PDB file of C-alpha atoms in Angstrom:
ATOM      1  CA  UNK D 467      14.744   5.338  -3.338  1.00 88.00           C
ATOM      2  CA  UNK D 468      12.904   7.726  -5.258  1.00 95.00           C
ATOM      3  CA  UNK D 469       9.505   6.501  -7.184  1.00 97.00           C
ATOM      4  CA  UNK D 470       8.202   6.933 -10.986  1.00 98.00           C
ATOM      5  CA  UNK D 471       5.123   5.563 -11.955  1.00 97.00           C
ATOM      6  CA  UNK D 472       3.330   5.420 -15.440  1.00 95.00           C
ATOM      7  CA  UNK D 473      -0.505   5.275 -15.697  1.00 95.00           C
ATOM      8  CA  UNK D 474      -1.315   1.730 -15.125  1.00 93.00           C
ATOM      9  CA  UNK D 475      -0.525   1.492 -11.400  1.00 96.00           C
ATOM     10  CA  UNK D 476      -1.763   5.012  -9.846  1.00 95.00           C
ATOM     11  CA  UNK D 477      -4.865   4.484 -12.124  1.00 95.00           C
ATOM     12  CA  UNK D 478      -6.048   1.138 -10.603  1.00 96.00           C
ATOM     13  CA  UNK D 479      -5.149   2.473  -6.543  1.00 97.00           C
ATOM     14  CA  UNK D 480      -7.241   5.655  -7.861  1.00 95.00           C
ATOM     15  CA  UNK D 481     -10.196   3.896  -9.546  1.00 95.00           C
ATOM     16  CA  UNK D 482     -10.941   2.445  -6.222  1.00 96.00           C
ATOM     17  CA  UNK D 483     -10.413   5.523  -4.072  1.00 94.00           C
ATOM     18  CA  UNK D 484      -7.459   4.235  -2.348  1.00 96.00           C
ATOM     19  CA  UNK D 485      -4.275   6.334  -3.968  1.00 94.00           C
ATOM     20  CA  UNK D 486      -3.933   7.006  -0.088  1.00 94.00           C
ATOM     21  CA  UNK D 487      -1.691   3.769   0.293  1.00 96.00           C
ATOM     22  CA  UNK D 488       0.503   4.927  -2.833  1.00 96.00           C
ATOM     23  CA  UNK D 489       1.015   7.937  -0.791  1.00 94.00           C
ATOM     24  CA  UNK D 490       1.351   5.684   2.530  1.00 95.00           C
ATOM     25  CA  UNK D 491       3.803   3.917   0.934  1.00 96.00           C
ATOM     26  CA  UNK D 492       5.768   6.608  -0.937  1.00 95.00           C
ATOM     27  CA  UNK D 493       6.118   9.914   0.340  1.00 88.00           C
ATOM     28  CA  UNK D 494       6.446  11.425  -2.863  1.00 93.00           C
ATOM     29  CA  UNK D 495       5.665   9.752  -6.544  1.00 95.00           C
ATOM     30  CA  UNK D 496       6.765  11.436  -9.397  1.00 96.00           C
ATOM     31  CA  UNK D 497       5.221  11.315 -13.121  1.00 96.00           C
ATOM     32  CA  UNK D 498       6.128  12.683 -16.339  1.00 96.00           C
ATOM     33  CA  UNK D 499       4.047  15.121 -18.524  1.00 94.00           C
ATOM     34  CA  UNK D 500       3.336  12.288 -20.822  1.00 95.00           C
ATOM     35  CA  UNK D 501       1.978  10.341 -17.661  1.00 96.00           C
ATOM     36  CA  UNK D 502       0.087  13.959 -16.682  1.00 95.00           C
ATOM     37  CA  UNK D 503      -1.203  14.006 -20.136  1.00 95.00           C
ATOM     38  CA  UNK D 504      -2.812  10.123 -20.040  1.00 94.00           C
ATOM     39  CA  UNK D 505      -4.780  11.477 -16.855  1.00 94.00           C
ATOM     40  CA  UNK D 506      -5.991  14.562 -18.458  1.00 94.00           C
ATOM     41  CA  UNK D 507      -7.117  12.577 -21.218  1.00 95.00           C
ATOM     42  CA  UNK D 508      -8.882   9.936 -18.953  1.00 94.00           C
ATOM     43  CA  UNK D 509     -10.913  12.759 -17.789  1.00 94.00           C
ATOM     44  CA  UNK D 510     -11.998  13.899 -21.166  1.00 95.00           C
ATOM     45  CA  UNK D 511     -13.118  10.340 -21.908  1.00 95.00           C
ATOM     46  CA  UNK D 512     -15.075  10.188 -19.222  1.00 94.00           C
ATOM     47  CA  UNK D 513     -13.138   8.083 -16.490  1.00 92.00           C
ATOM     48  CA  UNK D 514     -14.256  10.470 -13.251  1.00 91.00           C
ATOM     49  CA  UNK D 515     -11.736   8.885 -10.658  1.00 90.00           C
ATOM     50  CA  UNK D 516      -8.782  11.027 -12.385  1.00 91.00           C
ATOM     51  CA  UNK D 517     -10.412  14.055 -11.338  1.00 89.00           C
ATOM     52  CA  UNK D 518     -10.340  13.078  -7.446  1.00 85.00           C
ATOM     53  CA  UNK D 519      -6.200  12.538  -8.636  1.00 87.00           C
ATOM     54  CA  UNK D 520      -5.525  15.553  -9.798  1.00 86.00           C
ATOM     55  CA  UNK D 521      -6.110  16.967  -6.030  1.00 83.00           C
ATOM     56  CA  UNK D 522      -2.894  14.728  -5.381  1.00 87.00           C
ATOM     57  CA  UNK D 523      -0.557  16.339  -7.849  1.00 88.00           C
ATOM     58  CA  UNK D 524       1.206  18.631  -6.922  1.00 79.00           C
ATOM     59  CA  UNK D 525       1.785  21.380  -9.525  1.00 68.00           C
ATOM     60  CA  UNK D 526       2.708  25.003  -8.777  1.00 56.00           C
ATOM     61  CA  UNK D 527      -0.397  26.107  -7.578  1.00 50.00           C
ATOM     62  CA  UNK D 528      -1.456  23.113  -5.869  1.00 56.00           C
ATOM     63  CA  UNK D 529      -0.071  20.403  -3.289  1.00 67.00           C
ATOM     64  CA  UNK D 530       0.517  16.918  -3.408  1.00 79.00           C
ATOM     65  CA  UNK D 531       2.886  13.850  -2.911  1.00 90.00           C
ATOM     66  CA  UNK D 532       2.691  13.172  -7.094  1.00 93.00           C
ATOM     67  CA  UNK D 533       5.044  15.557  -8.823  1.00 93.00           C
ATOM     68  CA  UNK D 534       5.656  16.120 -12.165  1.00 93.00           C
ATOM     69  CA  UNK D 535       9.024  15.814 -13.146  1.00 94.00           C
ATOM     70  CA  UNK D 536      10.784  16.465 -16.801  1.00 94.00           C
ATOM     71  CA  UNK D 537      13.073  14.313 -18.736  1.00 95.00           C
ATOM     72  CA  UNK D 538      17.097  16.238 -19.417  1.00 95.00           C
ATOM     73  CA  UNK D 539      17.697  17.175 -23.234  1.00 94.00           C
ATOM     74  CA  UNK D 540      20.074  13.614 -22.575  1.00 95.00           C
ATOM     75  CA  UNK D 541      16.678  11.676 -21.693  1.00 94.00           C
ATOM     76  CA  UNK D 542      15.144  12.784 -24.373  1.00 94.00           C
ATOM     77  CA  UNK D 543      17.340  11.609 -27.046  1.00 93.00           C
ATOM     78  CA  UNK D 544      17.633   8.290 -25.083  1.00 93.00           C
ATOM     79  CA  UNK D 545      13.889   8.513 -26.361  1.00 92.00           C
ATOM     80  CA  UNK D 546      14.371   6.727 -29.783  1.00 91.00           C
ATOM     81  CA  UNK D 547      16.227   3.682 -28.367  1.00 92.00           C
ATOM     82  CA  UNK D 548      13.484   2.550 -26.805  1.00 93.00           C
ATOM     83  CA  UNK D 549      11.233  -0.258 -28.209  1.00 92.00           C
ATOM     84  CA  UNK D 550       8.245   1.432 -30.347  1.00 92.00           C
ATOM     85  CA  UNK D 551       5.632  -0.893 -28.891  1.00 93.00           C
ATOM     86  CA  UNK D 552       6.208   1.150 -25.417  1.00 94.00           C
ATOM     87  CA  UNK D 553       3.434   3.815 -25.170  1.00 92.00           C
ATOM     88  CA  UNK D 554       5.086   7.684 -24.543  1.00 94.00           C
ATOM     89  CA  UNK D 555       4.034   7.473 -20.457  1.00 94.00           C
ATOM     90  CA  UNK D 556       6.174   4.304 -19.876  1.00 96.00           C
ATOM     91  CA  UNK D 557       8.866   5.574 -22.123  1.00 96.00           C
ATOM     92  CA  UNK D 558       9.148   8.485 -20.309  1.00 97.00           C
ATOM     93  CA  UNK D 559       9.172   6.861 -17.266  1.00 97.00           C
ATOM     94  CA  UNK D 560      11.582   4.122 -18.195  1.00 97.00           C
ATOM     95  CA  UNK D 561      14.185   6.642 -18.964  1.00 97.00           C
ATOM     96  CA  UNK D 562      13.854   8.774 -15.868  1.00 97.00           C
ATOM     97  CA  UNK D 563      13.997   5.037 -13.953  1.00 97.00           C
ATOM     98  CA  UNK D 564      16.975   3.867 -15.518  1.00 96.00           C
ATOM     99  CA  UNK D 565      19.227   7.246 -15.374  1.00 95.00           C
ATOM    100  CA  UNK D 566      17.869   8.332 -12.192  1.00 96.00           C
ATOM    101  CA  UNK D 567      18.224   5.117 -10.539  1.00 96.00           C
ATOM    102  CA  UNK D 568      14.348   5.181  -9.650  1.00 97.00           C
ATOM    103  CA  UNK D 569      11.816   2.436  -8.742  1.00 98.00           C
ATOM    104  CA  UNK D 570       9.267   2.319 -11.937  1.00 98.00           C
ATOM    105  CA  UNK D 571       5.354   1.525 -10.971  1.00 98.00           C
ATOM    106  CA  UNK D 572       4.413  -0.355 -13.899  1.00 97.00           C
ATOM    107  CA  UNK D 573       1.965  -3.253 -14.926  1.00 96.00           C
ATOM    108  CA  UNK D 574       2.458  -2.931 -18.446  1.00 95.00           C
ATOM    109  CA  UNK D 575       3.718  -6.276 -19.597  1.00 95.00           C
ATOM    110  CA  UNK D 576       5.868  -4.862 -21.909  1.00 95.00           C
ATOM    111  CA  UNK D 577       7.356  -2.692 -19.721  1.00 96.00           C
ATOM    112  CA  UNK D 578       8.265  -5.023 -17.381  1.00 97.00           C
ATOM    113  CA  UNK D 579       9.448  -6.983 -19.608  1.00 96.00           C
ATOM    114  CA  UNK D 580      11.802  -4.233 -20.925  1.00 97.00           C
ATOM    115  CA  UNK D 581      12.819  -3.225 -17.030  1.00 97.00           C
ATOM    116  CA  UNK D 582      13.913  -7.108 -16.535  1.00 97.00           C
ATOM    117  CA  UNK D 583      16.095  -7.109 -19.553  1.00 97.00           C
ATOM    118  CA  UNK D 584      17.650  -3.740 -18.659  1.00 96.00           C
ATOM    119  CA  UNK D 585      18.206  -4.295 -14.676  1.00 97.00           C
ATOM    120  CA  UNK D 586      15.443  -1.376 -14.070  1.00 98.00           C
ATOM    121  CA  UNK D 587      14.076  -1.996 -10.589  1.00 97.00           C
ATOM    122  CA  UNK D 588      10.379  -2.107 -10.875  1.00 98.00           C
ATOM    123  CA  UNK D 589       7.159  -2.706  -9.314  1.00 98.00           C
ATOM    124  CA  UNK D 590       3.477  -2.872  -9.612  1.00 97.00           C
ATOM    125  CA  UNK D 591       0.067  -2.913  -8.581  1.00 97.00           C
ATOM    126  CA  UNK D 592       0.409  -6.569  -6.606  1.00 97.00           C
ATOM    127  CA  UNK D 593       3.849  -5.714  -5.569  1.00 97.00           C
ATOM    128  CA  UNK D 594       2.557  -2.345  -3.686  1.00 98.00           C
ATOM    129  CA  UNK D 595      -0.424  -4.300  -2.041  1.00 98.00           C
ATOM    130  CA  UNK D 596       2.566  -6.734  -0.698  1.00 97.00           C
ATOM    131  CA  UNK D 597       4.321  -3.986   0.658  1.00 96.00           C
ATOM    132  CA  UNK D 598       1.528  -2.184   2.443  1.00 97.00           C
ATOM    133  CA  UNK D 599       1.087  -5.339   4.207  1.00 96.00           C
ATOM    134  CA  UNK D 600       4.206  -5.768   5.234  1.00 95.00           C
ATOM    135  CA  UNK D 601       5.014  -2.615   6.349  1.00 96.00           C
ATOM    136  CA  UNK D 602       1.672  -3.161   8.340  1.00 96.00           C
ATOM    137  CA  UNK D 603      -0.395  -0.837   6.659  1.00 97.00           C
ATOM    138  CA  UNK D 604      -2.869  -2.771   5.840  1.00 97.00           C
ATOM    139  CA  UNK D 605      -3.865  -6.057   6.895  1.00 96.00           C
ATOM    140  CA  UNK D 606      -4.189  -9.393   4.489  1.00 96.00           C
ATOM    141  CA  UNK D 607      -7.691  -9.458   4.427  1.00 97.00           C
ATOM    142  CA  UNK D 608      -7.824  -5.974   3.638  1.00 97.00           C
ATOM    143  CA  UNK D 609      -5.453  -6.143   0.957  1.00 97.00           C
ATOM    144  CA  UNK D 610      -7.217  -9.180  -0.805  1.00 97.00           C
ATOM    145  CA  UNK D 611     -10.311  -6.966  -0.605  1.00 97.00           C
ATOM    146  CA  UNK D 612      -9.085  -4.136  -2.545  1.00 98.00           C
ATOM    147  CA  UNK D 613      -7.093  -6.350  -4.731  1.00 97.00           C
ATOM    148  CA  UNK D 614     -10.851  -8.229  -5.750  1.00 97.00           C
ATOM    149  CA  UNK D 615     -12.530  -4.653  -6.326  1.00 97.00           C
ATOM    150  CA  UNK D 616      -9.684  -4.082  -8.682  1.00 97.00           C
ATOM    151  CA  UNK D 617      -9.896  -7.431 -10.292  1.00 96.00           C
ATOM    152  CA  UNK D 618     -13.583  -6.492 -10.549  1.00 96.00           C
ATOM    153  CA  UNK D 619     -12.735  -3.245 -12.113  1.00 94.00           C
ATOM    154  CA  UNK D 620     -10.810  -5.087 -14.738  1.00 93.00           C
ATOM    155  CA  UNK D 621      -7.294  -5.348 -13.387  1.00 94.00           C
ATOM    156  CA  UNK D 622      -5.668  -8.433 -14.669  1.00 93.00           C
ATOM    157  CA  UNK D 623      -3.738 -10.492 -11.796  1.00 92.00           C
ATOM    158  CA  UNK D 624      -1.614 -13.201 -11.777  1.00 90.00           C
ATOM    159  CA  UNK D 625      -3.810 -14.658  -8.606  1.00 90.00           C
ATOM    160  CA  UNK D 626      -7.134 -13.659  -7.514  1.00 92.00           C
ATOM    161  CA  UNK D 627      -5.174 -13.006  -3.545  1.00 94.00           C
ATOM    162  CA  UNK D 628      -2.204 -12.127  -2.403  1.00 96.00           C
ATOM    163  CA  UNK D 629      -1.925 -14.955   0.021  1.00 92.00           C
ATOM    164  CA  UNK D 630       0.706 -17.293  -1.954  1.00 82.00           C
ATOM    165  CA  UNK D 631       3.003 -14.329  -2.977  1.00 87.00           C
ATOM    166  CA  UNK D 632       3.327 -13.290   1.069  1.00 83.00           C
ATOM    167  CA  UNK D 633       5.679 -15.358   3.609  1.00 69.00           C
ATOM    168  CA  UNK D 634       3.891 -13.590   6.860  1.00 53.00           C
TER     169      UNK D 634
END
């Protein structure tokens, strides 16, 4: 299954230097310009991890597993159905998701919430730290440690490990 992610969950592997399992995990990871755009303006306001990020996308002069991709003139009108409280990267997103058939890397609440009520198959951030462990890329310990720098950084969890949410 192909992969779109908004802002939210490439931003927290890439705050703490690890976007290396997102690309572990999914060969490729595409964004929308809107997504692009959020990074670009990260930089500008000072957050320094998106510049190590912008190595990873690939654009036509440069190569990496994050692509941008571009919504069909269809996509775009789909545009003004969606809720107004969703910001233009998980819009974006959300629309590619649902007519592409894509998994959507999101931790926006509202989001998620929209994805749920619309049978959009989605993820996050503590739903990609699962997976790496259980396709064995990294180990539990590991993963609870770069879940709690993340926590430190400000991400908001649901539990401060990942122990309950993984049957080993």
């Amino acid at each position: 299954m192909k992969v779109i992610s908004n802002t939210t969950v490439i931003s927290n592997f890439s705050e703490i230097h690890r976007v290396d399992l997102l690309e572990s995990l999914f060969s490729e990871i595409y964004i929308t310009s809107s997504v692009y755009e959020e990074i670009i303006t990260g930089i500008e306001t000072g957050y320094d991890f998106y510049k190590t990020l912008l190595a990873k996308i690939n654009t036509r002069s440069e190569s990496g597993f994050i692509h941008l991709i571009e919504l069909s003139n269809d996509e775009l009108l789909k545009l003004i159905e969606l809720p107004s409280s969703l910001h233009k990267g998980e819009s974006s997103s959300i629309i590619i998701a649902q007519n592409r058939e894509y998994l959507f890397l999101t931790d926006d609440r509202l989001a998620r919430n929209y994805c749920k009520q619309n049978q959009i198959s989605f993820s996050g951030t503590i739903g990609c730290l699962i997976l790496s462990v259980r396709k064995k890329i990294l180990d539990l310990q590991t993963a609870n440690e770069i879940l709690a720098k993340m926590i430190q950084n400000g991400f908001y969890s649901p539990a401060p490990k990942l122990d309950d949410f993984i049957n080993l």
